[in-house]
PDB file of C-alpha atoms in Angstrom:
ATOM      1  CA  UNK A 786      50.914 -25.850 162.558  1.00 40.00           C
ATOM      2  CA  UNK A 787      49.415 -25.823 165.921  1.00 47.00           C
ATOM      3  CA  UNK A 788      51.576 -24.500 168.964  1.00 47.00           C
ATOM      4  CA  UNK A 789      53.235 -26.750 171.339  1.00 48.00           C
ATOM      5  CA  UNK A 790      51.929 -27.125 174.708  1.00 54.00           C
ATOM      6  CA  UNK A 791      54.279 -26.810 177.335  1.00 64.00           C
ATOM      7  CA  UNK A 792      56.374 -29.759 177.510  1.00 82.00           C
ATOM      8  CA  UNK A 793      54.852 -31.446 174.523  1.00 93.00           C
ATOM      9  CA  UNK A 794      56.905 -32.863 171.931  1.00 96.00           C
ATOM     10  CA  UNK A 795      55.377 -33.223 168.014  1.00 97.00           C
ATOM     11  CA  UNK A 796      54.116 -35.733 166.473  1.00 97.00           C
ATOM     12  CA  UNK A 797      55.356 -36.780 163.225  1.00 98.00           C
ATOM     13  CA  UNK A 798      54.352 -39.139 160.637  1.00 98.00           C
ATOM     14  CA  UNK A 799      56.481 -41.059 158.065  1.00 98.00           C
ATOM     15  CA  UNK A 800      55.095 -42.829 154.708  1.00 96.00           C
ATOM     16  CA  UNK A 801      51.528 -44.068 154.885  1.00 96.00           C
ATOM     17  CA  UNK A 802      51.570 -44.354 158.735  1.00 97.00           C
ATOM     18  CA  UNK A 803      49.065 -41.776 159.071  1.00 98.00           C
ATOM     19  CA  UNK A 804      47.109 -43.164 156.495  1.00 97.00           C
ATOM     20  CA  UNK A 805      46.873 -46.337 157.597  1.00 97.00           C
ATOM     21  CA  UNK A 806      46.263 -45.376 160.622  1.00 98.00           C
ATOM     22  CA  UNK A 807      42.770 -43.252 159.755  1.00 97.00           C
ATOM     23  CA  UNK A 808      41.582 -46.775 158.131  1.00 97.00           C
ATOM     24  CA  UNK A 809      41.283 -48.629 161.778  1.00 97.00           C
ATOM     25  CA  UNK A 810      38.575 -49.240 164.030  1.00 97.00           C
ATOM     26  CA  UNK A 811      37.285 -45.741 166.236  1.00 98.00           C
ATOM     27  CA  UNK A 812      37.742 -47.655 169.265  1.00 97.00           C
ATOM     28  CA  UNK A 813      41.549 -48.676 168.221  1.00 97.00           C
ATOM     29  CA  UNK A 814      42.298 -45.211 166.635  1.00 98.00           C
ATOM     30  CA  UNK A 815      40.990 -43.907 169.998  1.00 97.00           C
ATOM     31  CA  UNK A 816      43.302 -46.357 171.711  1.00 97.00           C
ATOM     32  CA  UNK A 817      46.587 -45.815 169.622  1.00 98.00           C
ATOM     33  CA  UNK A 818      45.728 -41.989 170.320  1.00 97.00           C
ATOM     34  CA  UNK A 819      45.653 -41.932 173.662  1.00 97.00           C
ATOM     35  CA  UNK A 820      49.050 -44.089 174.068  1.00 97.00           C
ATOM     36  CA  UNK A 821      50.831 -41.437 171.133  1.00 98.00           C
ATOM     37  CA  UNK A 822      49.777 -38.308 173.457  1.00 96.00           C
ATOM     38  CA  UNK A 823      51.423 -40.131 176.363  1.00 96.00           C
ATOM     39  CA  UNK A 824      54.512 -40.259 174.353  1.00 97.00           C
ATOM     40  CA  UNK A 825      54.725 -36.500 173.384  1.00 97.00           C
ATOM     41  CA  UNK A 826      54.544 -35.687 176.677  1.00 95.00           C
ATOM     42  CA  UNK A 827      57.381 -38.224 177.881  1.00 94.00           C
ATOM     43  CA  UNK A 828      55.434 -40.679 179.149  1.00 95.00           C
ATOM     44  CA  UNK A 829      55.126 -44.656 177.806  1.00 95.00           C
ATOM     45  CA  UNK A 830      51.648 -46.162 177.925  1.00 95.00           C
ATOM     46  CA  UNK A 831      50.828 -49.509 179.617  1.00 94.00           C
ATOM     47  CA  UNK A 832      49.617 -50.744 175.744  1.00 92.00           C
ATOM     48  CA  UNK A 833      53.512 -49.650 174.734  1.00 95.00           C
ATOM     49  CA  UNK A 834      56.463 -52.379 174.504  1.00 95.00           C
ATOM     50  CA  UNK A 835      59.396 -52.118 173.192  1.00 95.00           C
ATOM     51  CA  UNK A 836      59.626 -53.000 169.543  1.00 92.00           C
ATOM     52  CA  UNK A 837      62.335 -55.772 169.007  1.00 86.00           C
ATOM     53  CA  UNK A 838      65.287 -55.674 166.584  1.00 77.00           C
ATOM     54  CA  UNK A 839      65.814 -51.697 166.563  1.00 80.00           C
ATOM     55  CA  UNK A 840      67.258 -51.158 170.091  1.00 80.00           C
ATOM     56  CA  UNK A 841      65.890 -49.001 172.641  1.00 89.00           C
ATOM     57  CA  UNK A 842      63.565 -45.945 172.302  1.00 94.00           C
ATOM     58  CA  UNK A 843      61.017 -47.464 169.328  1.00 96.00           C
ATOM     59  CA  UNK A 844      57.932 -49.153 170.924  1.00 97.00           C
ATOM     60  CA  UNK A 845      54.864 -50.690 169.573  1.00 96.00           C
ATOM     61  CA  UNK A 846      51.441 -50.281 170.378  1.00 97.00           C
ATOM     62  CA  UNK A 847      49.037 -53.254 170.265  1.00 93.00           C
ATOM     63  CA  UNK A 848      45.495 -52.949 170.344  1.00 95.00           C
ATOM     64  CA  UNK A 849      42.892 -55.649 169.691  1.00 93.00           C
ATOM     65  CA  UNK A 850      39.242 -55.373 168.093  1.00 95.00           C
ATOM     66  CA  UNK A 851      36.610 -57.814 167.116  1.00 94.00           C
ATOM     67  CA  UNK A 852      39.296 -60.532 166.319  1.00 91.00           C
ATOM     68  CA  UNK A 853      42.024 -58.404 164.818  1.00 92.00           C
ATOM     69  CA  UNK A 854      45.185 -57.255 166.062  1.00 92.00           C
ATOM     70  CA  UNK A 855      46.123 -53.372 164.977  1.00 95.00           C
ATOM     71  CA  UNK A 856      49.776 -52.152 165.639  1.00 94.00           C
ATOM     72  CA  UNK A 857      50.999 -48.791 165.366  1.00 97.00           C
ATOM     73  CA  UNK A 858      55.374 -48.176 165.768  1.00 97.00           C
ATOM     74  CA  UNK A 859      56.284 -45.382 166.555  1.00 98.00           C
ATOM     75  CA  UNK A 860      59.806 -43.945 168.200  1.00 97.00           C
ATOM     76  CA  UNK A 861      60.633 -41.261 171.292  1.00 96.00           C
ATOM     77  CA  UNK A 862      64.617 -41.847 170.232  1.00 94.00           C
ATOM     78  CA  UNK A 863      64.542 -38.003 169.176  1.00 95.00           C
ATOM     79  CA  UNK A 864      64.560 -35.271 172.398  1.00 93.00           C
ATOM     80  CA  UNK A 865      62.559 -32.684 170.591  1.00 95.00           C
ATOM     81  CA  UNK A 866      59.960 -35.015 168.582  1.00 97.00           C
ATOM     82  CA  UNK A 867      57.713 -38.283 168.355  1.00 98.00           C
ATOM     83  CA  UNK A 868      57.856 -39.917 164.816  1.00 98.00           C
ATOM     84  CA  UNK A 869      55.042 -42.540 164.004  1.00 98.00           C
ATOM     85  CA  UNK A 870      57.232 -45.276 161.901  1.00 97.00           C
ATOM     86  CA  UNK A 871      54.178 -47.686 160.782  1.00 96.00           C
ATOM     87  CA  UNK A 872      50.942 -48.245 161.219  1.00 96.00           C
ATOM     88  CA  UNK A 873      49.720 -52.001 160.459  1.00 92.00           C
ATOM     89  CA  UNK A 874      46.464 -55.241 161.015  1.00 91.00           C
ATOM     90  CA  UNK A 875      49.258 -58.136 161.978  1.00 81.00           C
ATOM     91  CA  UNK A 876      47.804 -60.035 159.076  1.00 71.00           C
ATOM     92  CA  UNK A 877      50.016 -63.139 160.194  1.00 59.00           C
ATOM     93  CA  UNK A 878      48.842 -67.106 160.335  1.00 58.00           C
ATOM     94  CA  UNK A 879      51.811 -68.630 161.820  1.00 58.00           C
ATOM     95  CA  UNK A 880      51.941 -67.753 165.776  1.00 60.00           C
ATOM     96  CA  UNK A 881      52.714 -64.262 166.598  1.00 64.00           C
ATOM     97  CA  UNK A 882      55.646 -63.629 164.393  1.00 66.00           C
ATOM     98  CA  UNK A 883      55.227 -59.827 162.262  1.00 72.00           C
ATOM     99  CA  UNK A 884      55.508 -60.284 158.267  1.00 72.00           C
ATOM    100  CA  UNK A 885      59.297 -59.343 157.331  1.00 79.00           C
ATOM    101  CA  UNK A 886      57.588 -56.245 154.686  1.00 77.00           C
ATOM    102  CA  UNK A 887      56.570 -54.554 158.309  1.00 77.00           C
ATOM    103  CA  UNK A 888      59.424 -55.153 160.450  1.00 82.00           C
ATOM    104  CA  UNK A 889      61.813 -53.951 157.211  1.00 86.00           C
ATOM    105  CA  UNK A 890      59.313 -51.130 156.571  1.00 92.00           C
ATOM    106  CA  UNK A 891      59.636 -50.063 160.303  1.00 92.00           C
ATOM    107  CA  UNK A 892      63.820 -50.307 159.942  1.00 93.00           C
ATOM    108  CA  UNK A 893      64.056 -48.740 156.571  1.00 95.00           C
ATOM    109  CA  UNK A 894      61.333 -45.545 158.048  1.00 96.00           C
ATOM    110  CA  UNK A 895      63.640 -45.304 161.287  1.00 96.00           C
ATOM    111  CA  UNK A 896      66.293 -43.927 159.244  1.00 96.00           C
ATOM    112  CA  UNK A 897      63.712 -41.909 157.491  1.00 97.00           C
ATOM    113  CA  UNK A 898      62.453 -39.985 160.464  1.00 97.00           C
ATOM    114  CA  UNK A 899      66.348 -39.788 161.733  1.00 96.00           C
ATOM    115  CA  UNK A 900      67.179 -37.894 158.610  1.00 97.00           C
ATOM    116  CA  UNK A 901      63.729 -35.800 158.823  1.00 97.00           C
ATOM    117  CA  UNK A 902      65.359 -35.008 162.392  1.00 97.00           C
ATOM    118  CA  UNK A 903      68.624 -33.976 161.629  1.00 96.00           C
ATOM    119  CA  UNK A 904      67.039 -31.619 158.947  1.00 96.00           C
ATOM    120  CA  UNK A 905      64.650 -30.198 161.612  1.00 94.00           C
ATOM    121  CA  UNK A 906      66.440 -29.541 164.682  1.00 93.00           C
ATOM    122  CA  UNK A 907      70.302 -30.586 163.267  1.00 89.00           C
ATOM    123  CA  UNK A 908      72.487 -33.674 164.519  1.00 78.00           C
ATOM    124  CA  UNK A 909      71.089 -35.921 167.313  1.00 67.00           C
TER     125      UNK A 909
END
């Protein structure tokens, strides 16, 4: 494990996200990079919104390539870490609504990474 820089939170991953994530475009793994360094260091990206239905501190990052839409969830609810929740092609072909496996795969690896927490650094 690398040492922190000053001010720099870690980065976690939970389930595939990591995974998933290596399988993207350069220029979008570039892109969701950038806008996860932001994060550890407190800051929120102009890509980042807020992702809906969890309440505050989980955001979304949207990036766009050659057609394709690439998300990657992640949450800054935790003081001492980032936790990357899900990394996902919106693979939808009504509007802009995000397939129910995602949106219950980002709820069900919230509580994941809150339980990783409490095990690293105790309660929240």
């Amino acid at each position: 494990m690398r040492r922190p820089v000053h001010g720099e939170r870690p980065l976690y991953w939970v389930g595939s996200a990591k995974r998933d994530l290596l399988e993207f475009p350069e220029a979008v793994k570039d892109g969701i990079g950038t806008a996860l360094s932001v994060a550890q260091f407190g800051g929120k990206h102009p890509a980042a919104k807020p992702w809906k239905g969890t309440g505050t501190g989980v955001l979304e990052i949207v990036e766009d390539h050659d057609g394709n839409t690439y998300r990657a969830v992640y949450t800054v609810r935790f003081r001492l870490a980032v936790y990357v929740l899900n990394c996902f092609q919106k693979k939808s072909r009504k509007g802009i609504q995000t397939s129910r496996l995602d949106v219950g795969l980002v709820s069900q690896r919230l509580r994941q990474a809150q339980q990783d927490y409490e095990d690293r650094y105790g309660s929240i």
